[in-house]
Coordinates of C-alpha atoms in Angstrom, one line a residue:
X1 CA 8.1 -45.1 15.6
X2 CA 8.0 -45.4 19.5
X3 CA 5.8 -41.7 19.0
X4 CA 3.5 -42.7 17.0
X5 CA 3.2 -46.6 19.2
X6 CA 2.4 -44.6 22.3
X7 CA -0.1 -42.0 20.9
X8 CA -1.6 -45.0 18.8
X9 CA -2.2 -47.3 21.5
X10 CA -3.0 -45.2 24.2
X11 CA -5.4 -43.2 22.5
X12 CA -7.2 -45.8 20.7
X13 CA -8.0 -47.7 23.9
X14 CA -9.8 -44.8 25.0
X15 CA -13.3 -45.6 25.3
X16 CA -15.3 -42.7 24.2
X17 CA -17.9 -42.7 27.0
X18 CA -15.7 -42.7 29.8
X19 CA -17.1 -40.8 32.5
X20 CA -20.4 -40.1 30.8
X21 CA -23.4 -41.1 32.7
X22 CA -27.5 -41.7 31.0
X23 CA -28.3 -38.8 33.6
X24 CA -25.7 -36.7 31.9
X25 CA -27.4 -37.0 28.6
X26 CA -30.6 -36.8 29.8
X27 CA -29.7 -33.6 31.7
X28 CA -28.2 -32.3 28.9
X29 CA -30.7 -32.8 26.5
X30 CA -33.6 -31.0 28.9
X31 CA -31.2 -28.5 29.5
X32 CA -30.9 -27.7 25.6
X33 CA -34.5 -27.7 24.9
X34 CA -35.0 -25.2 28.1
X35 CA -38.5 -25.0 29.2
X36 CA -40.3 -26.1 25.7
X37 CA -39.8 -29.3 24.4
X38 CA -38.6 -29.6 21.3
X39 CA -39.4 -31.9 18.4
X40 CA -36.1 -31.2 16.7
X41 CA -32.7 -32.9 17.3
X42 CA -31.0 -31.7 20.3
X43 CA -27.6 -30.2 18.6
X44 CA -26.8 -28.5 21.6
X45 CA -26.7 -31.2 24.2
X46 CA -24.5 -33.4 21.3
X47 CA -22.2 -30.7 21.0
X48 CA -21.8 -29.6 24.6
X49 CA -21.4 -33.8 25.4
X50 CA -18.9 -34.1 22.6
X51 CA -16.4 -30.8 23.9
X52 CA -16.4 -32.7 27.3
X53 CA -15.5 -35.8 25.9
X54 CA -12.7 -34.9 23.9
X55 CA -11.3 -32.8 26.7
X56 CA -10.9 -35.8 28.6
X57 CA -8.2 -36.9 26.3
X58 CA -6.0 -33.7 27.3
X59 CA -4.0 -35.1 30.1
X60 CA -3.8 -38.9 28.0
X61 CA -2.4 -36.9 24.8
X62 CA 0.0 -34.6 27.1
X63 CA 1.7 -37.8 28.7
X64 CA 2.0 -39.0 25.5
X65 CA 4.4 -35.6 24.9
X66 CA 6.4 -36.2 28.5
X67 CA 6.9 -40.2 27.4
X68 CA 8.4 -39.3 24.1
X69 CA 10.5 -36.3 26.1
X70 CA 11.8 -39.2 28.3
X71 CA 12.4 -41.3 25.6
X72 CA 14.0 -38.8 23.3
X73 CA 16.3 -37.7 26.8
X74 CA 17.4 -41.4 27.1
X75 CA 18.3 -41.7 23.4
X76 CA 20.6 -38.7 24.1
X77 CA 22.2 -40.9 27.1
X78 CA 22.6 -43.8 25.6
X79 CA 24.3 -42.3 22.4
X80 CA 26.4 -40.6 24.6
X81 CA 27.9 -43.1 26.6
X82 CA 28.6 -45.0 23.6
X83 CA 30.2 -42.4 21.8
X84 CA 32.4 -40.7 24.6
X85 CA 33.1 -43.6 26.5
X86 CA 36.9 -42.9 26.9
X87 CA 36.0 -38.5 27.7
X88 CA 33.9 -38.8 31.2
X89 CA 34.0 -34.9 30.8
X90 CA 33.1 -34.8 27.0
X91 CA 29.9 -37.3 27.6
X92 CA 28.6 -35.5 30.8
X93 CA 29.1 -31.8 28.8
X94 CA 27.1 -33.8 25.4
X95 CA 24.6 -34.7 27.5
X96 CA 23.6 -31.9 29.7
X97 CA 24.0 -29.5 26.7
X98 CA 21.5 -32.2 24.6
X99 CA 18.7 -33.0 27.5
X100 CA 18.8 -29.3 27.7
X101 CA 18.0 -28.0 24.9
X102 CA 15.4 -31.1 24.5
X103 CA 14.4 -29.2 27.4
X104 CA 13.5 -26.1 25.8
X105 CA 11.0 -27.5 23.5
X106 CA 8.9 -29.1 26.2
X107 CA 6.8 -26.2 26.7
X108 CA 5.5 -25.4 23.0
X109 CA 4.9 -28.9 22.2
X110 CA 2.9 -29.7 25.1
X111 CA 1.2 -25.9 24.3
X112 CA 1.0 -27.0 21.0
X113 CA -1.0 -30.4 21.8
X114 CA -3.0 -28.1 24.4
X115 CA -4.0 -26.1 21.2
X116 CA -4.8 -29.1 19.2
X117 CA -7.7 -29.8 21.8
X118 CA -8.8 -26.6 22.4
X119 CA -9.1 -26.2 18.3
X120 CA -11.0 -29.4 18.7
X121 CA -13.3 -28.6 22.0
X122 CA -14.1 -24.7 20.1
X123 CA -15.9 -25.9 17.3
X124 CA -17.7 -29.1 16.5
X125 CA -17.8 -29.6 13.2
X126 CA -21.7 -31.6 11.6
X127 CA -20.2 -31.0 8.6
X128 CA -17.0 -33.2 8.5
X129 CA -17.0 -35.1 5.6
X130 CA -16.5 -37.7 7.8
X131 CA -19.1 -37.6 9.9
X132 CA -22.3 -36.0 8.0
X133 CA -23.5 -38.8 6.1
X134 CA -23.5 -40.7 9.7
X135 CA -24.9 -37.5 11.4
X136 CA -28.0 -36.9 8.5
X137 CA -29.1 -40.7 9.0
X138 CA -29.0 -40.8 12.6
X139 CA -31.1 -38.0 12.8
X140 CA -33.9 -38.9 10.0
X141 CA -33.6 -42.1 11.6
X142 CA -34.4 -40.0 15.2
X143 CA -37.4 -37.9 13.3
X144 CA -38.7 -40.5 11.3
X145 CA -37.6 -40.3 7.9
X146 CA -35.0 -42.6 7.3
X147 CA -35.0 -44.8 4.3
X148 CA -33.7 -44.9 0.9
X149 CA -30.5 -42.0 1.7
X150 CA -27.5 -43.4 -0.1
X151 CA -24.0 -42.3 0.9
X152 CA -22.1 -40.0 -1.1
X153 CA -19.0 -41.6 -3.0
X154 CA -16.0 -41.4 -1.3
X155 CA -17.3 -40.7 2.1
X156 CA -15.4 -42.6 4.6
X157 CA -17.5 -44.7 7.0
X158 CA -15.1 -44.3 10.3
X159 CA -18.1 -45.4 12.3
X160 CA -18.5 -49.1 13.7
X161 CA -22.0 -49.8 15.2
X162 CA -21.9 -48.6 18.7
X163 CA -19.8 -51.8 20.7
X164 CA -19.7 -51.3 24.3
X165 CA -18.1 -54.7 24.5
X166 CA -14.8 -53.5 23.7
X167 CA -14.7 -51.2 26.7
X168 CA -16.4 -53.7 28.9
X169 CA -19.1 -52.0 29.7
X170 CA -23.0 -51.8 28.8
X171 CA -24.7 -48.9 26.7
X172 CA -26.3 -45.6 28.4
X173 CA -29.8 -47.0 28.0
X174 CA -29.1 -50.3 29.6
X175 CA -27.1 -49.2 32.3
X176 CA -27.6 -48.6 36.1
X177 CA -26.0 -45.7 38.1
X178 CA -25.0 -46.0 41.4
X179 CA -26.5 -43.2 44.1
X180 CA -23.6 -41.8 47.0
X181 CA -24.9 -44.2 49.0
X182 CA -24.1 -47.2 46.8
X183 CA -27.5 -48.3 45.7
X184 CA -27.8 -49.2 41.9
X185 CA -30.5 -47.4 40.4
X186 CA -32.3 -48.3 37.0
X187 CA -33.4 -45.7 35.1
X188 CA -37.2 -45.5 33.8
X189 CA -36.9 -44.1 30.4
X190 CA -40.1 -42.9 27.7
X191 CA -39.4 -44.1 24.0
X192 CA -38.2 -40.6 22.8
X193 CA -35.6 -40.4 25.8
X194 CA -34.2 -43.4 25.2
X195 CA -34.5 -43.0 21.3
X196 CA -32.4 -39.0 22.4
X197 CA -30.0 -41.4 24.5
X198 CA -29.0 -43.9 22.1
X199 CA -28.9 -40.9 19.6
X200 CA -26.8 -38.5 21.5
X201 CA -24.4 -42.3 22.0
X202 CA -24.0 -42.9 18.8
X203 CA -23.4 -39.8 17.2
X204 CA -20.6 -38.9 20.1
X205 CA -19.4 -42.2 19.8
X206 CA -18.8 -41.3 15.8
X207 CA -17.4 -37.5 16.4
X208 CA -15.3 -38.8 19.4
X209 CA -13.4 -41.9 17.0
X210 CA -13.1 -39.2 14.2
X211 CA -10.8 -36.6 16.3
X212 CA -9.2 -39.6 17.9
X213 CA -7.6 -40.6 14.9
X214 CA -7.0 -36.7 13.8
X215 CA -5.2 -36.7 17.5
X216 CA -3.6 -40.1 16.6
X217 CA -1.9 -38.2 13.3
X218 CA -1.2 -34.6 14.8
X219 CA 0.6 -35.2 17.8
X220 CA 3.6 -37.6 16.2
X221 CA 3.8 -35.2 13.8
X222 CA 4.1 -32.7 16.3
X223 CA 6.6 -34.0 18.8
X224 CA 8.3 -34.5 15.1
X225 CA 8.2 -31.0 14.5
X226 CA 8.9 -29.0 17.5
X227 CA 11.2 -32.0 19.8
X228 CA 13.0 -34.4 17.1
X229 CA 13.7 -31.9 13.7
X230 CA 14.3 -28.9 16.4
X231 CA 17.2 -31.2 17.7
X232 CA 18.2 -32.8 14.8
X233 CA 18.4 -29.4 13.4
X234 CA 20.4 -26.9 15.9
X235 CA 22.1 -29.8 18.4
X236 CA 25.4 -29.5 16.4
X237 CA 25.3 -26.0 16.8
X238 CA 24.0 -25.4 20.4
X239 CA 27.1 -27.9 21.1
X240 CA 29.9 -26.1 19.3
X241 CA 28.8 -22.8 21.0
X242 CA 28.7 -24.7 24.1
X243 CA 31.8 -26.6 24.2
X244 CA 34.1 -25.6 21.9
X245 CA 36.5 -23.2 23.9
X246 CA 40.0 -23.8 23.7
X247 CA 39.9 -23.1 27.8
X248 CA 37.9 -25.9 28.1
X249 CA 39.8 -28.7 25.7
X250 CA 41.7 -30.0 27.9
X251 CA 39.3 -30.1 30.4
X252 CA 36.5 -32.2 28.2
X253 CA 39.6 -34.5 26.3
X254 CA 40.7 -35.7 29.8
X255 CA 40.3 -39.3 30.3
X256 CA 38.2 -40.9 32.3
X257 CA 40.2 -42.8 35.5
X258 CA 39.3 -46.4 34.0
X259 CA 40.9 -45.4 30.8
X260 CA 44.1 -44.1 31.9
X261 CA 44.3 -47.8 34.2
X262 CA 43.8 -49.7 30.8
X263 CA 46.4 -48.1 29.4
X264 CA 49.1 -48.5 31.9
X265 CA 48.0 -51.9 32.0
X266 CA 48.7 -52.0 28.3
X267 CA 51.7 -50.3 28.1
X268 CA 52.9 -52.5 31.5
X269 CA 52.1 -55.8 29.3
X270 CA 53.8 -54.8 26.3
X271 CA 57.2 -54.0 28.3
X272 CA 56.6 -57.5 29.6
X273 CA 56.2 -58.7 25.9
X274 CA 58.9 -56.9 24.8
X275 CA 61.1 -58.1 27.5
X276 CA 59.8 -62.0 27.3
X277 CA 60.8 -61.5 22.9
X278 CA 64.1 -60.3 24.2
X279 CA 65.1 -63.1 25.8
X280 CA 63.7 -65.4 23.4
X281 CA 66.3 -63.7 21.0
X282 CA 69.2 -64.3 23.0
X283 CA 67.9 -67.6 23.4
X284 CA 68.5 -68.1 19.6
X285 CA 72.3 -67.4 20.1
X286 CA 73.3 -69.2 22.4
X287 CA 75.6 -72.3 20.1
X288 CA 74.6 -75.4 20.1
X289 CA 77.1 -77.9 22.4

């Protein structure tokens, strides 16, 4: 549950944009059509947009990795300090041998989640079912020929009109970029470059929120897989072989100093008790005068 909180939240405030300027696009976009303008949708300059977005989310989705390795590590502590409590040794062995081998699987999950994105950023799929129907009507909408398209049963509409207000911030075509030396400057766009702007937007916009919530899915399930089933599945053992050496027994069942003072205090106060009982019994035979 605390997994899947982290990667929930923190990717889903993500705001898919971040970082991405209207001279990015527009660079983008002449840059896909080379020398010739094109009258045909600018794919490339989508695709190329969309890799670098969803790259940006590699270092958010690999903290979410060291959070749960830090959370996972303290869930070792804690369960070891309330199990061994009386075996200072025995806890410290528990949960160095534990964090450790929690350890080990750092590496291939955060590879693993690396992958993830890099399976992601190689190909960008038009063709999701997810995303086509929203894909086909920006586009006719971009050449002209929108109207009357129906969307197929059962695709899922993911997308929500394009709402800047939830990241606090204006869209591409409205907004003003700020020069090195500080000075806002407002960008004068023709209709078709800010019809390729608020194309390019939306249709990032849609691909980014559909891997987010692939990401949002994948990487619980694989911290599950390679941190928490790993360790629930070869702890017991990696302990035995660890710890269970006759040489070391009485080593790891010595009591901890606090212990062995509760326990002469004990044993002191039932002497004391057994003492104060006797007296109380010879009280009973003295006769009465």
């Amino acid at each position: 549950a605390v997994v899947s909180t982290q990667s929930t939240g923190a990717l889903e405030d993500f705001d898919p944009m971040t970082g991405l300027t209207l001279s990015d696009v527009r660079h983008s976009v002449r840059n896909s059509m080379g020398t010739r303008p094109s009258i045909f949708i600018p794919e490339i300059a989508f695709e190329m947009l969309a890799k670098r977005q969803i790259g940006l989310l590699r270092d958010l989705c690999l903290r979410v990795v060291d959070l749960s390795y830090d959370e996972l590590a303290n869930t070792i502590t804690v369960t070891c300090v309330r199990h061994f409590e009386r075996f200072d040794n025995m806890k410290q062995a528990v949960m160095t041998a534990g964090v450790a081998l929690l350890g080990e699987r750092l590496a291939p999950t955060r590879e693993m989640v690396e992958n993830l994105l890099s399976i992601e950023q190689s190909y960008i799929n038009t063709n999701h079912p997810d995303f086509i129907y929203r894909y086909r009507e920006v586009t006719d909408r971009f050449l002209g020929e929108a109207g009357g398209r129906e969307e197929p049963a059962g695709a899922q509409n993911t997308y929500q009109p394009t709402n800047p207000g939830r990241y606090n911030r204006p869209s591409l075509v409205d907004s003003r970029e700020r020069t090195s030396s500080g000075v806002e400057v407002e960008h004068q766009l023709t209709r078709r470059e800010r019809e390729e702007v608020q194309m390019i937007e939306r249709l990032v916009c849609h691909y980014f929120t559909i891997i987010r919530k692939q990401l949002q899915d994948s990487i619980p399930k694989t911290i599950m897989h390679f941190m928490v089933s790993y360790l629930a599945k070869n702890l017991s053992s990696s302990l035995i072989s660890e710890l269970y050496s006759e040489e070391r027994f009485d080593e790891l069942l010595s009591e901890s100093e606090s212990v062995r003072r509760k326990r002469d205090r004990a044993v002191k106060m039932l002497e004391a008790l057994g003492e104060a009982q006797k007296v109380l019994g010879s009280l009973r035979d003295i006769p009465d005068v």
